[in-house]
Tab-separated table of N, CA and C in Angstrom:
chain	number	residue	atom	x	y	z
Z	26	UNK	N	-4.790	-10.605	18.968
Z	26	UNK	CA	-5.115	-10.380	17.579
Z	26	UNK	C	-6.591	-9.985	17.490
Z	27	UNK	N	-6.815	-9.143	16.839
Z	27	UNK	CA	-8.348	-8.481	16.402
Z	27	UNK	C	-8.494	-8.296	15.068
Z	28	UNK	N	-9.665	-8.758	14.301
Z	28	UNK	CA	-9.901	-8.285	13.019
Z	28	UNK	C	-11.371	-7.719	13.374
Z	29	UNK	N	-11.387	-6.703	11.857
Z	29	UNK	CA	-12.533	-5.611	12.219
Z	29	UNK	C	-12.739	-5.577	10.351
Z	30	UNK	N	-14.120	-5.496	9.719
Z	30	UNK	CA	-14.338	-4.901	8.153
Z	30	UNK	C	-14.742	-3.758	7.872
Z	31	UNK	N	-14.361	-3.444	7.102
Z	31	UNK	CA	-14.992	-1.888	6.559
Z	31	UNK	C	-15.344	-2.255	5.288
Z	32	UNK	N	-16.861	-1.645	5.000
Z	32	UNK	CA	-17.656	-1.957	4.156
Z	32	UNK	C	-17.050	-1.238	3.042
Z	33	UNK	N	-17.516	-1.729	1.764
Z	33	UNK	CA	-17.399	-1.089	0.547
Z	33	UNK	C	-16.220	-0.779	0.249
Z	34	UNK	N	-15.878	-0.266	-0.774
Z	34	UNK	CA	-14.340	-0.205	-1.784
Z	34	UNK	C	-13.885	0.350	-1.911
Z	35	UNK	N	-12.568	0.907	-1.578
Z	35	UNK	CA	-11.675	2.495	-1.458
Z	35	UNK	C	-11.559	2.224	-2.642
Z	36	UNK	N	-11.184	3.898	-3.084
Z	36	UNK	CA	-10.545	4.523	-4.140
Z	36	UNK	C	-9.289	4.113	-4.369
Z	37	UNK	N	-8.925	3.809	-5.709
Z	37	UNK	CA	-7.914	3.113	-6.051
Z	37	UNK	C	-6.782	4.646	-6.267
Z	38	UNK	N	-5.441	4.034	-5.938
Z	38	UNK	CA	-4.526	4.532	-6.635
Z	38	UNK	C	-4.418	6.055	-7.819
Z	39	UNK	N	-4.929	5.426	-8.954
Z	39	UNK	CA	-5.508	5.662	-9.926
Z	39	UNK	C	-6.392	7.250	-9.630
Z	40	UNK	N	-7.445	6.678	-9.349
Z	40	UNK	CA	-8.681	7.356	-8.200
Z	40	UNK	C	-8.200	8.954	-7.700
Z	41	UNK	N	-7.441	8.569	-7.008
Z	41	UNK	CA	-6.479	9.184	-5.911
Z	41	UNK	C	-5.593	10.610	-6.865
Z	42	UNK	N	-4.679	9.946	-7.670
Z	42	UNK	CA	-4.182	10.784	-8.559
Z	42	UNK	C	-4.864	11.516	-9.501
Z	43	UNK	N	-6.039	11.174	-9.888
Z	43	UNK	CA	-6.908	11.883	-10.975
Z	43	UNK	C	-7.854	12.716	-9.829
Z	44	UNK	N	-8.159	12.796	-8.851
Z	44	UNK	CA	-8.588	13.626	-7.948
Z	44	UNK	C	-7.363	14.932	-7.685
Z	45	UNK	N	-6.007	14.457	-7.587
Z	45	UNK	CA	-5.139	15.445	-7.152
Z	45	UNK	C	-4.990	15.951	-8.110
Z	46	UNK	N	-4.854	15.697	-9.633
Z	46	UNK	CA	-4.975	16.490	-10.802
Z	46	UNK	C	-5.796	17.449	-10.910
Z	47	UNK	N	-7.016	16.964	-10.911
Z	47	UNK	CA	-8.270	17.671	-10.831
Z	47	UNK	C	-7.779	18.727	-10.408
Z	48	UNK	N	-7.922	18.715	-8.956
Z	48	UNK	CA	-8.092	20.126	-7.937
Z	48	UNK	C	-7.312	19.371	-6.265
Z	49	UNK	N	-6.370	19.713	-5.856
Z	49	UNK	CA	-6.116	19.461	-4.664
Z	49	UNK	C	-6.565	19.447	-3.224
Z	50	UNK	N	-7.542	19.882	-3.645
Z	50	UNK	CA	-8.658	20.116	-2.301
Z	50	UNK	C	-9.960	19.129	-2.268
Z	51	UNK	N	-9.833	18.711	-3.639
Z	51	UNK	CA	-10.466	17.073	-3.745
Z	51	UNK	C	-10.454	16.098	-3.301
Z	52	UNK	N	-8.764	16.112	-3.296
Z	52	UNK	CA	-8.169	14.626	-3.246
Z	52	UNK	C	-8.075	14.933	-1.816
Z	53	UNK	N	-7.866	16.391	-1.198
Z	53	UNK	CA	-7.680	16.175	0.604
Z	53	UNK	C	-9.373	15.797	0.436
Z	54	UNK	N	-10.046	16.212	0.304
Z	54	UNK	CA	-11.536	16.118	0.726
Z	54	UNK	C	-11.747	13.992	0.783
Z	55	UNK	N	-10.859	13.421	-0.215
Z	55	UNK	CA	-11.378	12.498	-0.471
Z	55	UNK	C	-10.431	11.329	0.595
Z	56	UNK	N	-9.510	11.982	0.646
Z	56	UNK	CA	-8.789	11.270	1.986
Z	56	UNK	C	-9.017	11.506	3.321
Z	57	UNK	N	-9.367	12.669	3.673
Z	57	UNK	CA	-10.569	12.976	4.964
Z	57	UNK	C	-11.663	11.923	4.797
Z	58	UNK	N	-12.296	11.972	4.198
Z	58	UNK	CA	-13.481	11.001	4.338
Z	58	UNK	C	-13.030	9.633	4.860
Z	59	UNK	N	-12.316	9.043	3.392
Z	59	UNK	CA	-11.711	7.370	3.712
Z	59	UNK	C	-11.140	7.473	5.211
Z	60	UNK	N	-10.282	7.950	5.429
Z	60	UNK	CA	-9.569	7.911	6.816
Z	60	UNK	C	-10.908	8.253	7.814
Z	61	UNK	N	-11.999	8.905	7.752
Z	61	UNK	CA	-12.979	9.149	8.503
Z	61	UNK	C	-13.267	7.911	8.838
Z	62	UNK	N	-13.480	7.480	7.621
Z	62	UNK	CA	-14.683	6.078	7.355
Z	62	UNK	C	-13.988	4.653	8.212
Z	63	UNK	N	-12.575	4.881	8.090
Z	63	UNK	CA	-12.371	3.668	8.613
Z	63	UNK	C	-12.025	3.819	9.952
Z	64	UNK	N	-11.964	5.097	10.494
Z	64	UNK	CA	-11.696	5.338	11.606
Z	64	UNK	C	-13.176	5.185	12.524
Z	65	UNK	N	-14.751	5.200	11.749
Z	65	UNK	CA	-15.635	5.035	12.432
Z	65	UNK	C	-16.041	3.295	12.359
Z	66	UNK	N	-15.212	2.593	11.684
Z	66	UNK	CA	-15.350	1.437	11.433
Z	66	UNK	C	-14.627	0.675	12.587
Z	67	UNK	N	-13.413	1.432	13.125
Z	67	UNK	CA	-12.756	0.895	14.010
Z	67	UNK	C	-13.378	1.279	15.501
Z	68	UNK	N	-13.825	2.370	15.368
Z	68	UNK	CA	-15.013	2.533	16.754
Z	68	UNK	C	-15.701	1.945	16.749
Z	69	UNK	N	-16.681	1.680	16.267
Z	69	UNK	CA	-17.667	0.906	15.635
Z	69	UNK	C	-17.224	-0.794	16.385
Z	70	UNK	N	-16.472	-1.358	16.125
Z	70	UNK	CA	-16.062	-2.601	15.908
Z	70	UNK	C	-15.429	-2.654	17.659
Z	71	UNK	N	-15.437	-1.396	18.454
Z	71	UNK	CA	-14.772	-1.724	19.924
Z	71	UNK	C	-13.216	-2.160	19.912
Z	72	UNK	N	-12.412	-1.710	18.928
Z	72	UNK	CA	-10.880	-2.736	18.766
Z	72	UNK	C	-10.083	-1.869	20.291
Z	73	UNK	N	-9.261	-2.373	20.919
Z	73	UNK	CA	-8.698	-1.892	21.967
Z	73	UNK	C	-7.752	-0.906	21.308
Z	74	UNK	N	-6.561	-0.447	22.399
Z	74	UNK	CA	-5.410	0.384	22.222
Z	74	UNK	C	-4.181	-0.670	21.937
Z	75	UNK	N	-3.757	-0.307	20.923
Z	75	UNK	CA	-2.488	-1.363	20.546
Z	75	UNK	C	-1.155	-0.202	21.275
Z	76	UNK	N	-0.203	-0.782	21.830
Z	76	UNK	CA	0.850	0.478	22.406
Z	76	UNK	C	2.254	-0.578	21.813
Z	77	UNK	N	1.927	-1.432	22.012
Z	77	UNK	CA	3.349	-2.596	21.104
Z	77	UNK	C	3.367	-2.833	19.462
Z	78	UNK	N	4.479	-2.530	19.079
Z	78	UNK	CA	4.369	-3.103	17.566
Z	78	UNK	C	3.610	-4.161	17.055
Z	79	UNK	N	3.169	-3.531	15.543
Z	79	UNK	CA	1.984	-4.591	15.318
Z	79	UNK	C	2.273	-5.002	13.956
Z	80	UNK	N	1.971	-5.958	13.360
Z	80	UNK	CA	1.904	-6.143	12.236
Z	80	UNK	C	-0.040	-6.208	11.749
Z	81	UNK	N	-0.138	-5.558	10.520
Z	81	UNK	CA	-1.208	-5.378	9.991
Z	81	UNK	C	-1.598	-6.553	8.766
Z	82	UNK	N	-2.499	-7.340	8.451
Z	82	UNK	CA	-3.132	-7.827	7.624
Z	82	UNK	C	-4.262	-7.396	6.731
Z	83	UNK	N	-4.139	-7.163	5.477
Z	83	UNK	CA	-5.533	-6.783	4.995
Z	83	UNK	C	-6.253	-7.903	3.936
Z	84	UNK	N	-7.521	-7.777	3.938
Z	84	UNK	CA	-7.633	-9.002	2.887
Z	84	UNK	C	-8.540	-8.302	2.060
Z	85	UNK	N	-8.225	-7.938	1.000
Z	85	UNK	CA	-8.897	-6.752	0.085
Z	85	UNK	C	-9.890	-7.832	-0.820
Z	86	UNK	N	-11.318	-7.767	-0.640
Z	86	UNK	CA	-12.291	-8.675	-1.255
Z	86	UNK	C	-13.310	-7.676	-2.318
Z	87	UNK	N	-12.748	-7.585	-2.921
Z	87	UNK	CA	-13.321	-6.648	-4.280
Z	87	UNK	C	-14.295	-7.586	-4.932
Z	88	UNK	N	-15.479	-6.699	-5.872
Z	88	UNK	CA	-16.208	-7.163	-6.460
Z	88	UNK	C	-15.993	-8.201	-7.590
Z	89	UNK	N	-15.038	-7.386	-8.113
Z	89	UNK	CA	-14.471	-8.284	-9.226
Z	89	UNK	C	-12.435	-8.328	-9.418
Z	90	UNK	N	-12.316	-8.768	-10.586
Z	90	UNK	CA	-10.475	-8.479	-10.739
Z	90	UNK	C	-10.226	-7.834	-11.172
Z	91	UNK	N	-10.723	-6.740	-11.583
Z	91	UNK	CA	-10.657	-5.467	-12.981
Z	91	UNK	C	-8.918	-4.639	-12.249
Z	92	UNK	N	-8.863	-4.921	-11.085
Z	92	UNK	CA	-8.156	-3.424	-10.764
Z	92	UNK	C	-6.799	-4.101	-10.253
Z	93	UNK	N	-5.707	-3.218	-10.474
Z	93	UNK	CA	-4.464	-4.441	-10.601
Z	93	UNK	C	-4.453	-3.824	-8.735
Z	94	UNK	N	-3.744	-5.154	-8.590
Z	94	UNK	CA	-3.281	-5.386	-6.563
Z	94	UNK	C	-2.552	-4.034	-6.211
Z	95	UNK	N	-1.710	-3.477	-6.922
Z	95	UNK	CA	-1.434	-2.078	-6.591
Z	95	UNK	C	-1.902	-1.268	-6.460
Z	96	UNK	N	-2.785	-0.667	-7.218
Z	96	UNK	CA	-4.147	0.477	-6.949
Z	96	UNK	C	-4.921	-0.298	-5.874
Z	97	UNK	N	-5.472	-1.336	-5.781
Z	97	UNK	CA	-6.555	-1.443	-4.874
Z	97	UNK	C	-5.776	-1.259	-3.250
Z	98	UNK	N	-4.115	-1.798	-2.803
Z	98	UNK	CA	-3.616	-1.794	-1.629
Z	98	UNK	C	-3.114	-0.372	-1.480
Z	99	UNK	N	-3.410	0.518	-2.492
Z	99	UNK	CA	-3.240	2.079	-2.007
Z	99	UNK	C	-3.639	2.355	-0.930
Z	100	UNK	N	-5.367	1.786	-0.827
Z	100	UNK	CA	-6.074	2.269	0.866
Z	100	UNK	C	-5.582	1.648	1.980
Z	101	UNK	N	-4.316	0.928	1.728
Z	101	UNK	CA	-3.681	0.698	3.209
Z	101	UNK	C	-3.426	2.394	4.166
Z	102	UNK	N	-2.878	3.280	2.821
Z	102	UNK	CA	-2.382	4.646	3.763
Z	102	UNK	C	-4.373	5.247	4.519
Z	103	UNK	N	-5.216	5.124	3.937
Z	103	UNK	CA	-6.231	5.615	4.468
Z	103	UNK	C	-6.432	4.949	5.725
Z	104	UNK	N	-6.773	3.467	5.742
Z	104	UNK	CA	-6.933	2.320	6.498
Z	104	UNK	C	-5.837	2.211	7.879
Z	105	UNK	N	-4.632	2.552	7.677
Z	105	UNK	CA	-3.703	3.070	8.801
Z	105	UNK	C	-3.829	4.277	9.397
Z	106	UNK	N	-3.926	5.424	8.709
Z	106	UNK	CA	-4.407	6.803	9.314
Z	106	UNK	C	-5.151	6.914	9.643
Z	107	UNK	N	-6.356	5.960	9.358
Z	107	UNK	CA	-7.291	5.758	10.359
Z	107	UNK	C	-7.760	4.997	11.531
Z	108	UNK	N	-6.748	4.003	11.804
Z	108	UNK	CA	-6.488	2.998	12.878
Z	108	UNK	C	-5.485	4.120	14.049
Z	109	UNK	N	-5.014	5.598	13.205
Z	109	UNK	CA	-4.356	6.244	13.961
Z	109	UNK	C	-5.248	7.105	14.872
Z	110	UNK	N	-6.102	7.979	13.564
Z	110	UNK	CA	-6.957	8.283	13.883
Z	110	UNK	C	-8.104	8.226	15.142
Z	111	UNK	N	-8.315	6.758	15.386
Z	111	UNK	CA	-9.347	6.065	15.755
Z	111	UNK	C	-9.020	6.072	17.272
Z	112	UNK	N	-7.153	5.951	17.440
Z	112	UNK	CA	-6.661	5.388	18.676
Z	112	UNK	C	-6.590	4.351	18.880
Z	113	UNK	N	-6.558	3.282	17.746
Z	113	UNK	CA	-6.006	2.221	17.745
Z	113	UNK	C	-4.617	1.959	18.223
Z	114	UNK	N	-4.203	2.536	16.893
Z	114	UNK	CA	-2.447	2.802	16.655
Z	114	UNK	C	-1.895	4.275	17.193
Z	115	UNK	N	-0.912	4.143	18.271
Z	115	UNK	CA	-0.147	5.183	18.284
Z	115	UNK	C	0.212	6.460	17.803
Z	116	UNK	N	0.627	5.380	16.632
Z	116	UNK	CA	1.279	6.215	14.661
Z	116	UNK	C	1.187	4.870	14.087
Z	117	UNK	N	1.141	5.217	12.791
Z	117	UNK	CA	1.372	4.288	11.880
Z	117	UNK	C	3.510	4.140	11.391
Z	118	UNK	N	4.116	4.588	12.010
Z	118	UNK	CA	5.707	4.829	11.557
Z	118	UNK	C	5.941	3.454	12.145
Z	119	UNK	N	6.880	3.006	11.693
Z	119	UNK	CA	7.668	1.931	11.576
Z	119	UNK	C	8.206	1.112	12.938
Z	120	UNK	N	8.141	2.209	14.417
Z	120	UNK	CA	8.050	2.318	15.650
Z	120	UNK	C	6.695	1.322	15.651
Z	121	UNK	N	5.602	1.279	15.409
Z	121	UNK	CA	4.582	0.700	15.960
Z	121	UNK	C	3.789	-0.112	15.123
Z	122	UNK	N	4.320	-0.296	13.460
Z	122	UNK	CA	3.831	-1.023	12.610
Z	122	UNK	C	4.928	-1.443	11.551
Z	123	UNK	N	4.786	-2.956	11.979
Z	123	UNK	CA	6.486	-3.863	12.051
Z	123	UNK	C	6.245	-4.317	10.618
Z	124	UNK	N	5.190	-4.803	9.860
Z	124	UNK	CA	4.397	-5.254	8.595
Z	124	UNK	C	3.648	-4.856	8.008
Z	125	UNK	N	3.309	-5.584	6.856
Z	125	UNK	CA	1.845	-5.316	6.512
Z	125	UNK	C	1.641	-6.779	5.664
Z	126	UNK	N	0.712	-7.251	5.289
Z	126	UNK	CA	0.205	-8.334	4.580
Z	126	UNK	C	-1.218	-8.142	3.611
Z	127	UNK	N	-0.792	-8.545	2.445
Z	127	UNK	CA	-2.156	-8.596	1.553
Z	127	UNK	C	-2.649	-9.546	1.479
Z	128	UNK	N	-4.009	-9.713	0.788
Z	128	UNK	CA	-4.117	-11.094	0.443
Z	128	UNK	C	-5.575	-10.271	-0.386
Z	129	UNK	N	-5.749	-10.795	-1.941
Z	129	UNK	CA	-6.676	-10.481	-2.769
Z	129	UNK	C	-6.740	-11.714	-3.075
Z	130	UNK	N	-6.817	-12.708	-2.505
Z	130	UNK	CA	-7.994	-14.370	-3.118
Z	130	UNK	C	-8.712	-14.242	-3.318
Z	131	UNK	N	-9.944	-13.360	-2.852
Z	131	UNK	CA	-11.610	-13.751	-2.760
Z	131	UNK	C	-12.127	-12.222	-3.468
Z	132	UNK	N	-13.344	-12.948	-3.874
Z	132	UNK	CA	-14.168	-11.846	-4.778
Z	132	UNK	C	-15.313	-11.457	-4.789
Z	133	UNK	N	-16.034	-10.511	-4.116
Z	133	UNK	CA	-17.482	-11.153	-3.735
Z	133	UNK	C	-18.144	-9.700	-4.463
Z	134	UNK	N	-18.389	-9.848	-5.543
Z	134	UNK	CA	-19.512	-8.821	-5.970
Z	134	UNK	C	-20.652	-8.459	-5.670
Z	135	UNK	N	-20.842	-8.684	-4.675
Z	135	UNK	CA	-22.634	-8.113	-3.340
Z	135	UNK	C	-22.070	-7.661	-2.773
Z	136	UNK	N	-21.064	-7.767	-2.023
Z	136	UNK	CA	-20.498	-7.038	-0.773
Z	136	UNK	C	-19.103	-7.018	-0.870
Z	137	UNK	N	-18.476	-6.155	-1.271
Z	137	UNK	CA	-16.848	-5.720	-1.387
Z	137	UNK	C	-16.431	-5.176	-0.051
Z	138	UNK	N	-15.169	-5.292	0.282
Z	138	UNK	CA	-15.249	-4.662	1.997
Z	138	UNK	C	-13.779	-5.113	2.082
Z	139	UNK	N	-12.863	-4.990	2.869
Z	139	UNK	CA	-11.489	-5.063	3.467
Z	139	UNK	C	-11.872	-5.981	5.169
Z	140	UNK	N	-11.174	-6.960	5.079
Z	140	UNK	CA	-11.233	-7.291	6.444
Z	140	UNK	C	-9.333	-6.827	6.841
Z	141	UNK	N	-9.708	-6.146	7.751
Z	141	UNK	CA	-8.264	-5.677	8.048
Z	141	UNK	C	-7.914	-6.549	9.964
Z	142	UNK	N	-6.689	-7.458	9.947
Z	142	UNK	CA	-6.160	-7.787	11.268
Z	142	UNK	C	-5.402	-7.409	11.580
Z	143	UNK	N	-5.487	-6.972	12.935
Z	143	UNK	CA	-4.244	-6.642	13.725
Z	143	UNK	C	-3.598	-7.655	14.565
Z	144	UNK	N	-1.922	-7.496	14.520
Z	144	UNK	CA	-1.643	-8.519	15.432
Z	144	UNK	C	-0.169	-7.858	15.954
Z	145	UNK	N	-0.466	-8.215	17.802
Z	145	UNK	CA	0.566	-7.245	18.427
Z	145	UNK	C	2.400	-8.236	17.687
Z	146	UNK	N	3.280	-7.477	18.048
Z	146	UNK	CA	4.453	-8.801	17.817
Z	146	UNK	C	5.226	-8.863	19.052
Z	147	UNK	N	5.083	-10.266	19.244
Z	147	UNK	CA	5.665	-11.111	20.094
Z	147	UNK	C	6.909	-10.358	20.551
Z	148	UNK	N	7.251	-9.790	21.490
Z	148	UNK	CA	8.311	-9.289	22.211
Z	148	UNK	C	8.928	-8.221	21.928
Z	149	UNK	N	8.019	-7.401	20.894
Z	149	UNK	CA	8.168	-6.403	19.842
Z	149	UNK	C	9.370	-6.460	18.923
Z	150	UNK	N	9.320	-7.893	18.453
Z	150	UNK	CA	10.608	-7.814	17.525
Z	150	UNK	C	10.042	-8.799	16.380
């Protein structure tokens, strides 16, 4: 098991769709980045090569509660494409990522950030 954070607060849901409205070359521009970002977060952090199914944990620690649990766990798709990205993960398909887990308890308005864990599964089942 490895956990790794990525600083600061993805774009919500919300976010996401009013970018693709906009102009579609936005919203790619704005998912290149996130997936950048967490993909240098996962270099950054030294996480090995996962090759066995994994289940994923995220613990989304936002500034405040303003934003409902659905928009904010949107950046799981950035946060996985970039664990793909990175060479963490394989793929993110269903072959190599068995779960996922939230958890929005905590609230820390100085420092907002995702602690995201990985954990291989036991006999891949």
């Amino acid at each position: 098991m490895v956990a790794f954070e990525i600083a600061g607060r993805f774009p919500s849901l919300n976010d996401y769709i009013s970018a693709e409205r906009r102009n579609r070359h936005i919203a790619a521009k704005m998912k290149r980045e996130e997936t950048e970002r967490v993909s240098n977060a996962a270099l950054a952090a030294g996480l090995p090569t996962f090759s066995d199914p994994v289940t994923v944990s995220f613990k989304w620690i936002e500034p405040n509660t303003r934003r409902d649990v659905d928009n904010v766990a949107f950046a799981k798709k950035f946060i996985l494409d970039g664990l793909v990205n990175a060479g963490v993960l394989p793929s993110d398909s269903r072959k190599h990522v068995t779960g996922l887990k939230d958890d929005f308890s905590e609230v820390d308005k100085h420092n907002p950030r995702v602690v995201v864990t990985i954990e291989e599964v036991a006999n891949g089942s």
